[in-house]
PDB file of C-alpha atoms and ligand atoms in Angstrom:
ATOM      1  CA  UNK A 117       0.000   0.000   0.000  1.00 33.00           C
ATOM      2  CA  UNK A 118       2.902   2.585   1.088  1.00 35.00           C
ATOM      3  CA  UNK A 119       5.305   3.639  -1.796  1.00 32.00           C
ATOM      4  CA  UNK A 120       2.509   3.367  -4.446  1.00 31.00           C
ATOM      5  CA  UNK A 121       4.498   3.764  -8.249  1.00 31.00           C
ATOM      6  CA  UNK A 122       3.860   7.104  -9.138  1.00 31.00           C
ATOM      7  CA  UNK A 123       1.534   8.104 -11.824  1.00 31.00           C
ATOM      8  CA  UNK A 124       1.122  11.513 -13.824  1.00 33.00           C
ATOM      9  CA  UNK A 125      -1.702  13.278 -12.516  1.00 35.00           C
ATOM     10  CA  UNK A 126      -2.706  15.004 -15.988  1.00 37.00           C
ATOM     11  CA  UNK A 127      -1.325  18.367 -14.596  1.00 40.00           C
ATOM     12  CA  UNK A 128      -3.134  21.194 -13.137  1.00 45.00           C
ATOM     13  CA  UNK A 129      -1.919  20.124  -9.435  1.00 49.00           C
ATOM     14  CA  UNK A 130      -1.830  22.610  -7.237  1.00 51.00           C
ATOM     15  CA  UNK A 131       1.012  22.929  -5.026  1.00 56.00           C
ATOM     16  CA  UNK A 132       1.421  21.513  -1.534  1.00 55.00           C
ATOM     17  CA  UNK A 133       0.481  24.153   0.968  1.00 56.00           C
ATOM     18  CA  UNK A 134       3.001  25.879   3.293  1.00 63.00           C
ATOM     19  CA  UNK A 135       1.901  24.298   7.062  1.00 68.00           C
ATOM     20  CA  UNK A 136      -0.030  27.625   8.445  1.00 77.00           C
ATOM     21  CA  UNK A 137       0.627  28.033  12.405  1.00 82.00           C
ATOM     22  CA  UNK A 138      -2.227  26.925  14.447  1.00 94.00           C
ATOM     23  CA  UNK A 139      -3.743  24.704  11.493  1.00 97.00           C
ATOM     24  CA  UNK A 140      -3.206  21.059  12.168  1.00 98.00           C
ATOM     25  CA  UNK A 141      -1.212  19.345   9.313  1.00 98.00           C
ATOM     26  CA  UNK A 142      -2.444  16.128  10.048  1.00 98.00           C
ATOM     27  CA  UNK A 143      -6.316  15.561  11.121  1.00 98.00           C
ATOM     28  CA  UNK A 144      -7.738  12.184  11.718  1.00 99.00           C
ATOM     29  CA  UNK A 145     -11.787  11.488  11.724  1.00 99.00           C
ATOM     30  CA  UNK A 146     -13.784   8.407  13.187  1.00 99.00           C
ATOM     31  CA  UNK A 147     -17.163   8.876  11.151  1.00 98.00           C
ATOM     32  CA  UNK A 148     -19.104   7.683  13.289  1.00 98.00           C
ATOM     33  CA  UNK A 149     -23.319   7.952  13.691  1.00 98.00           C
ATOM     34  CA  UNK A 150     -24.344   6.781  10.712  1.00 98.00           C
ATOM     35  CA  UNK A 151     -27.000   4.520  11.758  1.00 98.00           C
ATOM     36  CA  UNK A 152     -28.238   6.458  14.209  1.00 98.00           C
ATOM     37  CA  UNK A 153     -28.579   9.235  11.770  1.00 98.00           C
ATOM     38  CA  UNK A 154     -30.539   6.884   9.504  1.00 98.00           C
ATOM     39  CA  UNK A 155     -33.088   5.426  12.371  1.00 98.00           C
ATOM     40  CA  UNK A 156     -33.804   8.505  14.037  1.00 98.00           C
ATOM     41  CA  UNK A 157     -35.419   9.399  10.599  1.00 98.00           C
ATOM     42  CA  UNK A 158     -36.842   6.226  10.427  1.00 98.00           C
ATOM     43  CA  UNK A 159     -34.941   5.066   7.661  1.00 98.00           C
ATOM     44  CA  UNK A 160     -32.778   1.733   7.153  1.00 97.00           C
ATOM     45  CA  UNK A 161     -29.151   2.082   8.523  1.00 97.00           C
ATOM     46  CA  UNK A 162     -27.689   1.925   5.073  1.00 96.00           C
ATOM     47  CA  UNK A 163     -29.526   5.491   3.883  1.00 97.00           C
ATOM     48  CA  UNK A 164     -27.062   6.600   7.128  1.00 98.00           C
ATOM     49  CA  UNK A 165     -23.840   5.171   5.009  1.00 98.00           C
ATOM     50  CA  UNK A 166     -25.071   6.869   1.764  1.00 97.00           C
ATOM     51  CA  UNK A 167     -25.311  10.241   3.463  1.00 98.00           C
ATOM     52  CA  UNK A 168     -22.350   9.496   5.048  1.00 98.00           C
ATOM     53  CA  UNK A 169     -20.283   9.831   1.616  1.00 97.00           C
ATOM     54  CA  UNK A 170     -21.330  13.488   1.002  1.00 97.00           C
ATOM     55  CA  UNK A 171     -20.187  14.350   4.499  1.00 98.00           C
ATOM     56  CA  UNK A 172     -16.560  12.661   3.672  1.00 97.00           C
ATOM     57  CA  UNK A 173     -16.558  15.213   0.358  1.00 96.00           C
ATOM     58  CA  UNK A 174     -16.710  18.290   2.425  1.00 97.00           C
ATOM     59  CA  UNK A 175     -14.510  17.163   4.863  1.00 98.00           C
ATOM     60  CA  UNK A 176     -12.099  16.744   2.254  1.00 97.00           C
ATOM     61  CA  UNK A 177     -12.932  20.116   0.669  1.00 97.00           C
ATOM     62  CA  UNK A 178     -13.110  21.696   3.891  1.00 98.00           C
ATOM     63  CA  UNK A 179      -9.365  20.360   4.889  1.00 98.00           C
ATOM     64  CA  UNK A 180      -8.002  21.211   1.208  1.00 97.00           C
ATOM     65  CA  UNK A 181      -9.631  24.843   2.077  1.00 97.00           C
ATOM     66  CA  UNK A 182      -7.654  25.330   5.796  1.00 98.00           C
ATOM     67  CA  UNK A 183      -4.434  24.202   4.239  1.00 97.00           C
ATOM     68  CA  UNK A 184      -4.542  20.991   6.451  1.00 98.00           C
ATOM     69  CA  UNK A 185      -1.971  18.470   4.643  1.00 98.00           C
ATOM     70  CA  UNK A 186      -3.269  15.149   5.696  1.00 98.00           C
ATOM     71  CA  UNK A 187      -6.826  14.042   5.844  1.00 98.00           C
ATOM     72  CA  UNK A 188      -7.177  10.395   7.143  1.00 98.00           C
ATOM     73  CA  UNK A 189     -10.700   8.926   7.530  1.00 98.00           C
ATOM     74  CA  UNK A 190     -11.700   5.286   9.930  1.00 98.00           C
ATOM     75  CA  UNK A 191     -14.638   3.837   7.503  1.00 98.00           C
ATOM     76  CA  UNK A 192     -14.694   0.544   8.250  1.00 98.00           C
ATOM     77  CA  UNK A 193     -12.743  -1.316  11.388  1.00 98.00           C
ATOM     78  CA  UNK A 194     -11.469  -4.898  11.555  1.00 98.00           C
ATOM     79  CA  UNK A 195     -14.264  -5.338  14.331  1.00 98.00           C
ATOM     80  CA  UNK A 196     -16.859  -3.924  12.029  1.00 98.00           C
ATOM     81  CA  UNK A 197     -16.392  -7.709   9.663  1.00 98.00           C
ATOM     82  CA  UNK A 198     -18.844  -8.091  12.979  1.00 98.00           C
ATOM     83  CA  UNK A 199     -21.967  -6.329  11.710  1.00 98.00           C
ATOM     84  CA  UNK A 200     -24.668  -7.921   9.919  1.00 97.00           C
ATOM     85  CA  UNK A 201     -23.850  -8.957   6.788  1.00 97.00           C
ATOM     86  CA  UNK A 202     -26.041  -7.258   4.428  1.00 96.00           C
ATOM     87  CA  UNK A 203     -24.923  -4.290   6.167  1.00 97.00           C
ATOM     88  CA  UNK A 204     -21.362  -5.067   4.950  1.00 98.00           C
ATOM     89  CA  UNK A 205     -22.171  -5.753   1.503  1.00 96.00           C
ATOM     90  CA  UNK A 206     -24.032  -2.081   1.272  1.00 96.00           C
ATOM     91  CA  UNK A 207     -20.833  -0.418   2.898  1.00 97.00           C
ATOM     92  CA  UNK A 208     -18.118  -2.555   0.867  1.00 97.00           C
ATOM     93  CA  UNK A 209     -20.752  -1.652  -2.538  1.00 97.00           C
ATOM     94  CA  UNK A 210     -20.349   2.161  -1.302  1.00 97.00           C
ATOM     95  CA  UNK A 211     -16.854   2.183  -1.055  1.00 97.00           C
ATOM     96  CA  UNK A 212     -16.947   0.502  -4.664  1.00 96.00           C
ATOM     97  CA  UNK A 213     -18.710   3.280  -6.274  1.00 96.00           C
ATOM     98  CA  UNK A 214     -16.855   6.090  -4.255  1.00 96.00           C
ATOM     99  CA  UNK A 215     -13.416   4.925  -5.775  1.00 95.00           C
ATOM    100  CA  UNK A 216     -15.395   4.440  -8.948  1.00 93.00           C
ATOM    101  CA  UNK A 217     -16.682   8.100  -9.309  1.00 93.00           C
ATOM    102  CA  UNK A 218     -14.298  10.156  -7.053  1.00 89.00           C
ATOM    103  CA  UNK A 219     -11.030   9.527  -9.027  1.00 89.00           C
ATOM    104  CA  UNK A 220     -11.747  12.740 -11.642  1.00 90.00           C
ATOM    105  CA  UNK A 221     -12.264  14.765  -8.176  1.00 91.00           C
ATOM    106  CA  UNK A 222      -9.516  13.522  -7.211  1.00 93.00           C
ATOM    107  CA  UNK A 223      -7.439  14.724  -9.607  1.00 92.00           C
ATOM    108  CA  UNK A 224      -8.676  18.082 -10.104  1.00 94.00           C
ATOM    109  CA  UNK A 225      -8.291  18.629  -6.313  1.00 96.00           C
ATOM    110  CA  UNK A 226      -5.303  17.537  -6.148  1.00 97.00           C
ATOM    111  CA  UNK A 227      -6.002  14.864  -3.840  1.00 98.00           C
ATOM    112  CA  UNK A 228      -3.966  11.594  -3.514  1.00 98.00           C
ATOM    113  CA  UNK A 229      -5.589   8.704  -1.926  1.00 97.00           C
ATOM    114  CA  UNK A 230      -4.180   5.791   0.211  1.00 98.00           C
ATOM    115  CA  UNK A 231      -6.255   3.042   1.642  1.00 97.00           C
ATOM    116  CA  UNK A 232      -4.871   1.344   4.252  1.00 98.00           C
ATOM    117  CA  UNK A 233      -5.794  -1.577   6.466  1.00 98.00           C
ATOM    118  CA  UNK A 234      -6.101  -5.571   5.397  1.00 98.00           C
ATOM    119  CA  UNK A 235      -6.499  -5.024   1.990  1.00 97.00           C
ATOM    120  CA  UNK A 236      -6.193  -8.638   1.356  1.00 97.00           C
ATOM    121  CA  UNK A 237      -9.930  -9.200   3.089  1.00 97.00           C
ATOM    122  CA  UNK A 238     -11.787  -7.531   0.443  1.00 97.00           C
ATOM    123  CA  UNK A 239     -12.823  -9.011  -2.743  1.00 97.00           C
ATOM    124  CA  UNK A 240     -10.823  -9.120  -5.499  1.00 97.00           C
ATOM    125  CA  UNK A 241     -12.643  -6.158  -7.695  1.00 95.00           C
ATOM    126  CA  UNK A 242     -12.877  -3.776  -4.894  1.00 96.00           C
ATOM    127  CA  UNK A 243      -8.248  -4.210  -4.253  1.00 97.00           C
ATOM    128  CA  UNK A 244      -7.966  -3.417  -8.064  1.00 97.00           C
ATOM    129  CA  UNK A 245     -10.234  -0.472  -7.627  1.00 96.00           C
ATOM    130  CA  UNK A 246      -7.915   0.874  -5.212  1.00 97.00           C
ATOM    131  CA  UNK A 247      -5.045  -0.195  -6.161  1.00 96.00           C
ATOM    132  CA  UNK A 248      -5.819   1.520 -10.144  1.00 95.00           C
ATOM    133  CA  UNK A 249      -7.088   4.732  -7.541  1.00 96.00           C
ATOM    134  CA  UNK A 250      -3.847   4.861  -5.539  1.00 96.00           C
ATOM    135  CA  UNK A 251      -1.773   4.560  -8.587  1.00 96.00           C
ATOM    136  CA  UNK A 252      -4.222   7.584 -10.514  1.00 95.00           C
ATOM    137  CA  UNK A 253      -3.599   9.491  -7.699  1.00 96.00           C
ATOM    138  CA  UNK A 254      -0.096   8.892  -6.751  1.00 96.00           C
ATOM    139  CA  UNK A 255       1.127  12.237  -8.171  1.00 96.00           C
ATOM    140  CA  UNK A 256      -1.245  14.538  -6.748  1.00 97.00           C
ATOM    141  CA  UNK A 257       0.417  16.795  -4.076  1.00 97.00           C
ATOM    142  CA  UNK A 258      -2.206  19.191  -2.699  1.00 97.00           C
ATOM    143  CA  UNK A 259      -4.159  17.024   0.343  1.00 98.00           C
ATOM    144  CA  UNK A 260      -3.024  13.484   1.493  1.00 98.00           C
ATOM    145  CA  UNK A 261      -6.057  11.246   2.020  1.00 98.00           C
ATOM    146  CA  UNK A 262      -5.749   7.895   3.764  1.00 98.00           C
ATOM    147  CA  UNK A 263      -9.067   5.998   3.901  1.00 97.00           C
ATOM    148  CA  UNK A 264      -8.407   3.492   6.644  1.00 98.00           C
ATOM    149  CA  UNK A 265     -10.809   0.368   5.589  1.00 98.00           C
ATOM    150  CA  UNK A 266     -10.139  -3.149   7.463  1.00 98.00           C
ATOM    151  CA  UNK A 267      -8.079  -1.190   9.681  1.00 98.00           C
ATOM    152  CA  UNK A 268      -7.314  -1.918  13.876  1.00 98.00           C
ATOM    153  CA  UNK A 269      -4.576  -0.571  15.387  1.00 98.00           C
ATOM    154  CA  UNK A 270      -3.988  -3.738  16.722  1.00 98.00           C
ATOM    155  CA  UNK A 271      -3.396  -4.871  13.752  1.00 98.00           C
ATOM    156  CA  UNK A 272      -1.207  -2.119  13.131  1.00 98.00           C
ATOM    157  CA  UNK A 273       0.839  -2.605  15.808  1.00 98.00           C
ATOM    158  CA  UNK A 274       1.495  -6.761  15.541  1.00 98.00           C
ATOM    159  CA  UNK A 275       1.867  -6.292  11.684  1.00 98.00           C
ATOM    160  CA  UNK A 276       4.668  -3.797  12.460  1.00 98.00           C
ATOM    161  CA  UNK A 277       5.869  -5.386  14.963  1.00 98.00           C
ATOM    162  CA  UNK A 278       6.802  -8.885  12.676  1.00 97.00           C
ATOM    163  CA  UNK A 279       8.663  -6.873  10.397  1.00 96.00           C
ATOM    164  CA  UNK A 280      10.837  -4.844  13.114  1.00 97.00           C
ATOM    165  CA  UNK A 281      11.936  -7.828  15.149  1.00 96.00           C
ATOM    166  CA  UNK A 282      13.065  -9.463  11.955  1.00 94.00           C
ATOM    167  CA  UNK A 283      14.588  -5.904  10.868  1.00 94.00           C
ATOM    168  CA  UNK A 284      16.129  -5.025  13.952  1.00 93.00           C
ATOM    169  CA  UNK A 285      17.396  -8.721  14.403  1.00 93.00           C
ATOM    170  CA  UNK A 286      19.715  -8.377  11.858  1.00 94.00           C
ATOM    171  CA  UNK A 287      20.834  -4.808  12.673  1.00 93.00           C
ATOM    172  CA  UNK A 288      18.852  -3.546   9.362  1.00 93.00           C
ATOM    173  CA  UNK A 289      17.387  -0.777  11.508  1.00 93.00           C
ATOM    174  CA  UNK A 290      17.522   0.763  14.537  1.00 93.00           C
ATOM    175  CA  UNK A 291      15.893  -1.000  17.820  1.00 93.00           C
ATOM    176  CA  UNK A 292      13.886   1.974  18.860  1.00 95.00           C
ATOM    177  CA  UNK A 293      10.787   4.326  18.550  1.00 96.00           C
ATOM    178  CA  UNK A 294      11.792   5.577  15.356  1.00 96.00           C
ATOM    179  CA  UNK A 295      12.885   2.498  14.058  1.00 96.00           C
ATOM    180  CA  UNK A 296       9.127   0.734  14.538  1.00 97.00           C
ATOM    181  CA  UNK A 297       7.396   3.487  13.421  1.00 97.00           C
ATOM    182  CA  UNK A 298       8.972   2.788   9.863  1.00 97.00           C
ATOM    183  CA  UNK A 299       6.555  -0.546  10.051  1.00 98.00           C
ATOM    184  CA  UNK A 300       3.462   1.311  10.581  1.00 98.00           C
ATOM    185  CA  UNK A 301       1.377   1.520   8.166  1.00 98.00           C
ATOM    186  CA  UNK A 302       1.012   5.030   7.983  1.00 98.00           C
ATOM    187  CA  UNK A 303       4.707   5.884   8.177  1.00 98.00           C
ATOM    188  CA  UNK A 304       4.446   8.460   4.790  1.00 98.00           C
ATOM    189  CA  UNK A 305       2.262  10.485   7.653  1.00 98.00           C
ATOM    190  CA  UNK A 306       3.382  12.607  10.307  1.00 98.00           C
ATOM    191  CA  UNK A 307       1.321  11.462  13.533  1.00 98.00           C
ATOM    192  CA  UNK A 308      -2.557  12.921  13.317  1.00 98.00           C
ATOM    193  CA  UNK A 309      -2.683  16.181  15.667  1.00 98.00           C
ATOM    194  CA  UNK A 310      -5.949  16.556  15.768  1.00 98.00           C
ATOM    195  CA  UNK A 311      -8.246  13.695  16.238  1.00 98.00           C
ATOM    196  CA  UNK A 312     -11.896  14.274  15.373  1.00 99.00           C
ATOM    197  CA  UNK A 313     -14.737  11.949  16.870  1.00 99.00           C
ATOM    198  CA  UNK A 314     -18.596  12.457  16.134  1.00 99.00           C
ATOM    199  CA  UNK A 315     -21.754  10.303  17.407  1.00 98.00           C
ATOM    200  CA  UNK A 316     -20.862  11.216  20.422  1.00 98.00           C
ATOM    201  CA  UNK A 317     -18.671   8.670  21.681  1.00 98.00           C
ATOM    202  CA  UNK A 318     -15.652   9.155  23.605  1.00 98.00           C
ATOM    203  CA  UNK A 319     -13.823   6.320  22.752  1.00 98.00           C
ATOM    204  CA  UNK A 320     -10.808   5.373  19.741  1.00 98.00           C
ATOM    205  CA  UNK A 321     -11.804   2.252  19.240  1.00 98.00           C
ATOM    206  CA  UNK A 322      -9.176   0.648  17.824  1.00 98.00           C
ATOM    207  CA  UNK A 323      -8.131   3.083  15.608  1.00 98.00           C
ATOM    208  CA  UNK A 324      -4.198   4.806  15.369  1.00 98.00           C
ATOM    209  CA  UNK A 325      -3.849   3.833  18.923  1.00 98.00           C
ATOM    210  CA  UNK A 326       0.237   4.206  18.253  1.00 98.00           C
ATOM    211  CA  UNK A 327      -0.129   7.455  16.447  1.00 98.00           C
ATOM    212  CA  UNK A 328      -2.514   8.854  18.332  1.00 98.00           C
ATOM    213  CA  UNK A 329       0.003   9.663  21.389  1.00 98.00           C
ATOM    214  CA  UNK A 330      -0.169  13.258  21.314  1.00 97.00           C
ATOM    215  CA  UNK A 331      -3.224  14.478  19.910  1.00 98.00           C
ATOM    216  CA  UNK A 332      -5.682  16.516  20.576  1.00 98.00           C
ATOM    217  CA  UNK A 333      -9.192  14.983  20.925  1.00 98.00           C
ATOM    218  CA  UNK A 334     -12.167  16.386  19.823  1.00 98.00           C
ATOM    219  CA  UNK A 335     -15.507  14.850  20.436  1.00 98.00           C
ATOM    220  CA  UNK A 336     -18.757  16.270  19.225  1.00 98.00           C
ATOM    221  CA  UNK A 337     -22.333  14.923  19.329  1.00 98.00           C
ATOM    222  CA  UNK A 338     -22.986  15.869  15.860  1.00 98.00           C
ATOM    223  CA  UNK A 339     -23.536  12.336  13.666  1.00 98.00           C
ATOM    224  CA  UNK A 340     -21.159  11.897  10.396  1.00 98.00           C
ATOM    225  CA  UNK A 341     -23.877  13.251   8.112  1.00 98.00           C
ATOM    226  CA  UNK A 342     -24.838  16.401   9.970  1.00 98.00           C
ATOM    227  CA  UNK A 343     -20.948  16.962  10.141  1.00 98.00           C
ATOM    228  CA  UNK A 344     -20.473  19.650   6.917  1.00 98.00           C
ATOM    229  CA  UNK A 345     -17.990  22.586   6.757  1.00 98.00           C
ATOM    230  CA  UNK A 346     -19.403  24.719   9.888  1.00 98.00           C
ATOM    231  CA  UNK A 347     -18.523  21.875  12.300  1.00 98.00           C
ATOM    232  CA  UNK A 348     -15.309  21.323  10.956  1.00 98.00           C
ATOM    233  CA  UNK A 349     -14.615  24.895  11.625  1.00 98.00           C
ATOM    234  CA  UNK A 350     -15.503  24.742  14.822  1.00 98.00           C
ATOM    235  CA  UNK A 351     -13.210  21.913  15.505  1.00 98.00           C
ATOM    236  CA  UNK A 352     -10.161  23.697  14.016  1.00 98.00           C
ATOM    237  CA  UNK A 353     -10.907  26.614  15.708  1.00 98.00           C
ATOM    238  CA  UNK A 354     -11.012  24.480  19.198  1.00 98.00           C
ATOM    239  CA  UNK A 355      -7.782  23.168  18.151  1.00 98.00           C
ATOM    240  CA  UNK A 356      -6.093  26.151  17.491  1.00 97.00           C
ATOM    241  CA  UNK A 357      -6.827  27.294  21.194  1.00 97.00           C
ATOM    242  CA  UNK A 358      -5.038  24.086  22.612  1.00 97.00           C
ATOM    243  CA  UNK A 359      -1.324  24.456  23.891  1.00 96.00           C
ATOM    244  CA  UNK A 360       0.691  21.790  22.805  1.00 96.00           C
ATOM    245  CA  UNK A 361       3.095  21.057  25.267  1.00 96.00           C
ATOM    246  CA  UNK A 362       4.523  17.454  24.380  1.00 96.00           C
ATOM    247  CA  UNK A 363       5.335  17.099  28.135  1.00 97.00           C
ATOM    248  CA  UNK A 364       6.985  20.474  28.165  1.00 96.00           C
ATOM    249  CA  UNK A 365       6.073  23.630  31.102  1.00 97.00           C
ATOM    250  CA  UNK A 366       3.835  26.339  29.317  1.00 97.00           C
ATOM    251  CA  UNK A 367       6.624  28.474  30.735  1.00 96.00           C
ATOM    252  CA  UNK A 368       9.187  26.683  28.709  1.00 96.00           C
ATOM    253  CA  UNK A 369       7.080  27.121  25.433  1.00 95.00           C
ATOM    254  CA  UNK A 370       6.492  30.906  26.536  1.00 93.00           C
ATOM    255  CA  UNK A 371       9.849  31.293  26.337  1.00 94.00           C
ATOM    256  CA  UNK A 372      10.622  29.752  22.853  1.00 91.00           C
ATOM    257  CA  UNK A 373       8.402  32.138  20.677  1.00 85.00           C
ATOM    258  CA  UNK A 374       9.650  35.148  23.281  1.00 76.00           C
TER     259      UNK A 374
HETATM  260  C1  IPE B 502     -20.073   4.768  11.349  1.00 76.61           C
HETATM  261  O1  IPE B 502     -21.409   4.857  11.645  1.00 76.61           O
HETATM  262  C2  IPE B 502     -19.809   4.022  10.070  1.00 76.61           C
HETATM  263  C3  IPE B 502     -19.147   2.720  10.279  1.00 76.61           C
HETATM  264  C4  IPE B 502     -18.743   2.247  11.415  1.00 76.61           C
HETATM  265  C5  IPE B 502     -18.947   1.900   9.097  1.00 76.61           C
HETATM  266  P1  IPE B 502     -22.159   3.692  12.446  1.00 76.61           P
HETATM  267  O2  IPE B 502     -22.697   2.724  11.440  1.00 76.61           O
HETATM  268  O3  IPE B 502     -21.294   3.112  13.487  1.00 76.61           O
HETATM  269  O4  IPE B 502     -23.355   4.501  13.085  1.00 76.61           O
HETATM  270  P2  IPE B 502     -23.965   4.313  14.549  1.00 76.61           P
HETATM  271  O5  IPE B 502     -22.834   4.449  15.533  1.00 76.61           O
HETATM  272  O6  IPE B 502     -24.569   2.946  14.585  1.00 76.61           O
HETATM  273  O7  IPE B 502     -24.969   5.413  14.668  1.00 76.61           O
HETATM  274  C1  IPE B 503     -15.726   3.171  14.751  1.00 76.61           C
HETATM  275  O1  IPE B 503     -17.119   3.212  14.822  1.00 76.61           O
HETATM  276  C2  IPE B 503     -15.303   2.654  13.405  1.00 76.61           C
HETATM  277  C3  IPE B 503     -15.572   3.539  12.288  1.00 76.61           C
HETATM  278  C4  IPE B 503     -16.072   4.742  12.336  1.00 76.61           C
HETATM  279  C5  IPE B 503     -15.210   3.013  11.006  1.00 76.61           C
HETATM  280  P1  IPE B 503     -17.952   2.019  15.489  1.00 76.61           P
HETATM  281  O2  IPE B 503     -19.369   2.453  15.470  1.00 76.61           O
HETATM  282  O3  IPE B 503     -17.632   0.735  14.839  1.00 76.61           O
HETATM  283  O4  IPE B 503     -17.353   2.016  16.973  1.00 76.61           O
HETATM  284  P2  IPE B 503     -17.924   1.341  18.296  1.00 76.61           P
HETATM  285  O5  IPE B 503     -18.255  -0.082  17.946  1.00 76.61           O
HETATM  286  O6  IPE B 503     -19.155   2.099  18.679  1.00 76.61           O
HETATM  287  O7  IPE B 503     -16.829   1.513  19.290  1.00 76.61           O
HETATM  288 MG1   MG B 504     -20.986   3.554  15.447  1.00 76.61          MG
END
């Protein structure tokens, strides 16, 4: 999945953004409140998933807007294989005809796209499909998109883990932090800063649990498909009133920009 062989992107790409101070570079979403979306309207849980795609396009117009460089979305976790089955099939058809009609976005945004997860679960169609949209994509420069799909950080961590001991074993890397993290699966990404939760639960549930040491967590009530570009404001505007101190004294980081 990482290191995807680049492809032209037809030109027209905009340029990479300069990181803007108090703008997160890297913001992570768990979509979550689809259903309930759905059956409070008294409508089946899928209609939830379907609205649930037009609320992923703003977010990723609203983070190409704020200059935020990475966008990475949880839609669909290893424990989610759990759910009813016909509820799969109508999120796995979904993510089908996203990749299907989003590529030409894609490219006129500027957007490059990187699934990651267990890839090798999904039917065969669906890994060409992404594989043909990572490769389309692979030049684009302006907003880095991860869609994580069959993704745990469990998963994460044990799948990096295999790799490292064998690595490290034989002196090919270094035995430390930085030396794992070169595993993970989302080691192109600098770790999220700003983690965004809605559906109001105030859990991670299994998702970057590595990479998600030192961000900032926002939880709102507001359900995935109510989420559009006001609420996304909102949250960058509550995360550009946190102070970052990565175990630092405010005093100490008072005195850096003094
Ligand atoms: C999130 O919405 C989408 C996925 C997990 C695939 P849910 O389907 O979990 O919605 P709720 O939490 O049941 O409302
Ligand atoms: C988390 O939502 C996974 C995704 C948004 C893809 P869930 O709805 O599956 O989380 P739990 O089960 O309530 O923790
Ligand atoms: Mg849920």
């Amino acid at each position: 999945m990482n290191g995807v062989a680049g492809a032209g992107n037809g030109g027209g790409d905009p340029q990479p953004p300069a990181p803007r101070p108090g703008i997160p570079r890297h913001v992570a979403i768990i979509m979550d409140g689809n259903g309930r979306w759905a059956t409070s309207r008294r409508l089946p849980r899928v209609a939830g998933h379907s609205r649930g795609v037009d609320a992923v396009r703003t977010a990723i117009e609203s983070s190409i807007a704020a200059g935020v460089e990475y966008l990475t979305l949880f839609a669909f976790s290893s424990e989610n294989w759990k759910r009813p089955p016909d509820e799969v099939s109508v999120l796995m058809r979904l993510f089908v005809s996203s990749l299907q009609r989003e590529v030409d976005n894609m490219r006129r945004n500027g957007v490059r796209l990187r699934v990651v997860g267990q890839i090798e679960t999904f039917e065969p169609r669906l890994r060409e499909l992404i594989a043909r949209a990572q490769e389309q994509s692979a030049g684009n420069t302006r907003l880095n998109l991860t869609v994580c799909a069959s993704y745990g950080g469990r998963w994460d961590i044990v799948q990096a883990a295999q790799r490292f001991a064998e690595q490290s074993a034989s002196g090919a890397c270094p035995a430390d932090e930085a030396g794992f993290e070169r595993y993970l699966s989302m080691s192109f990404a600098p770790d999220p800063d700003l983690l965004i939760r809605t559906g109001g639960e105030r859990r991670i549930s299994n998702f970057l649990i590595w990479q998600m040491a030192y961000a900032e967590l926002y939880f709102t009530d507001a359900l995935w498909p109510d989420f559009g570009r006001a609420e996304f404001t909102t949250a960058l505007e509550w995360y550009a009133q946190r102070e970052r101190r990565f175990g630092r004294t405010s005093e100490q980081l008072q005195r850096a920009v003094g």
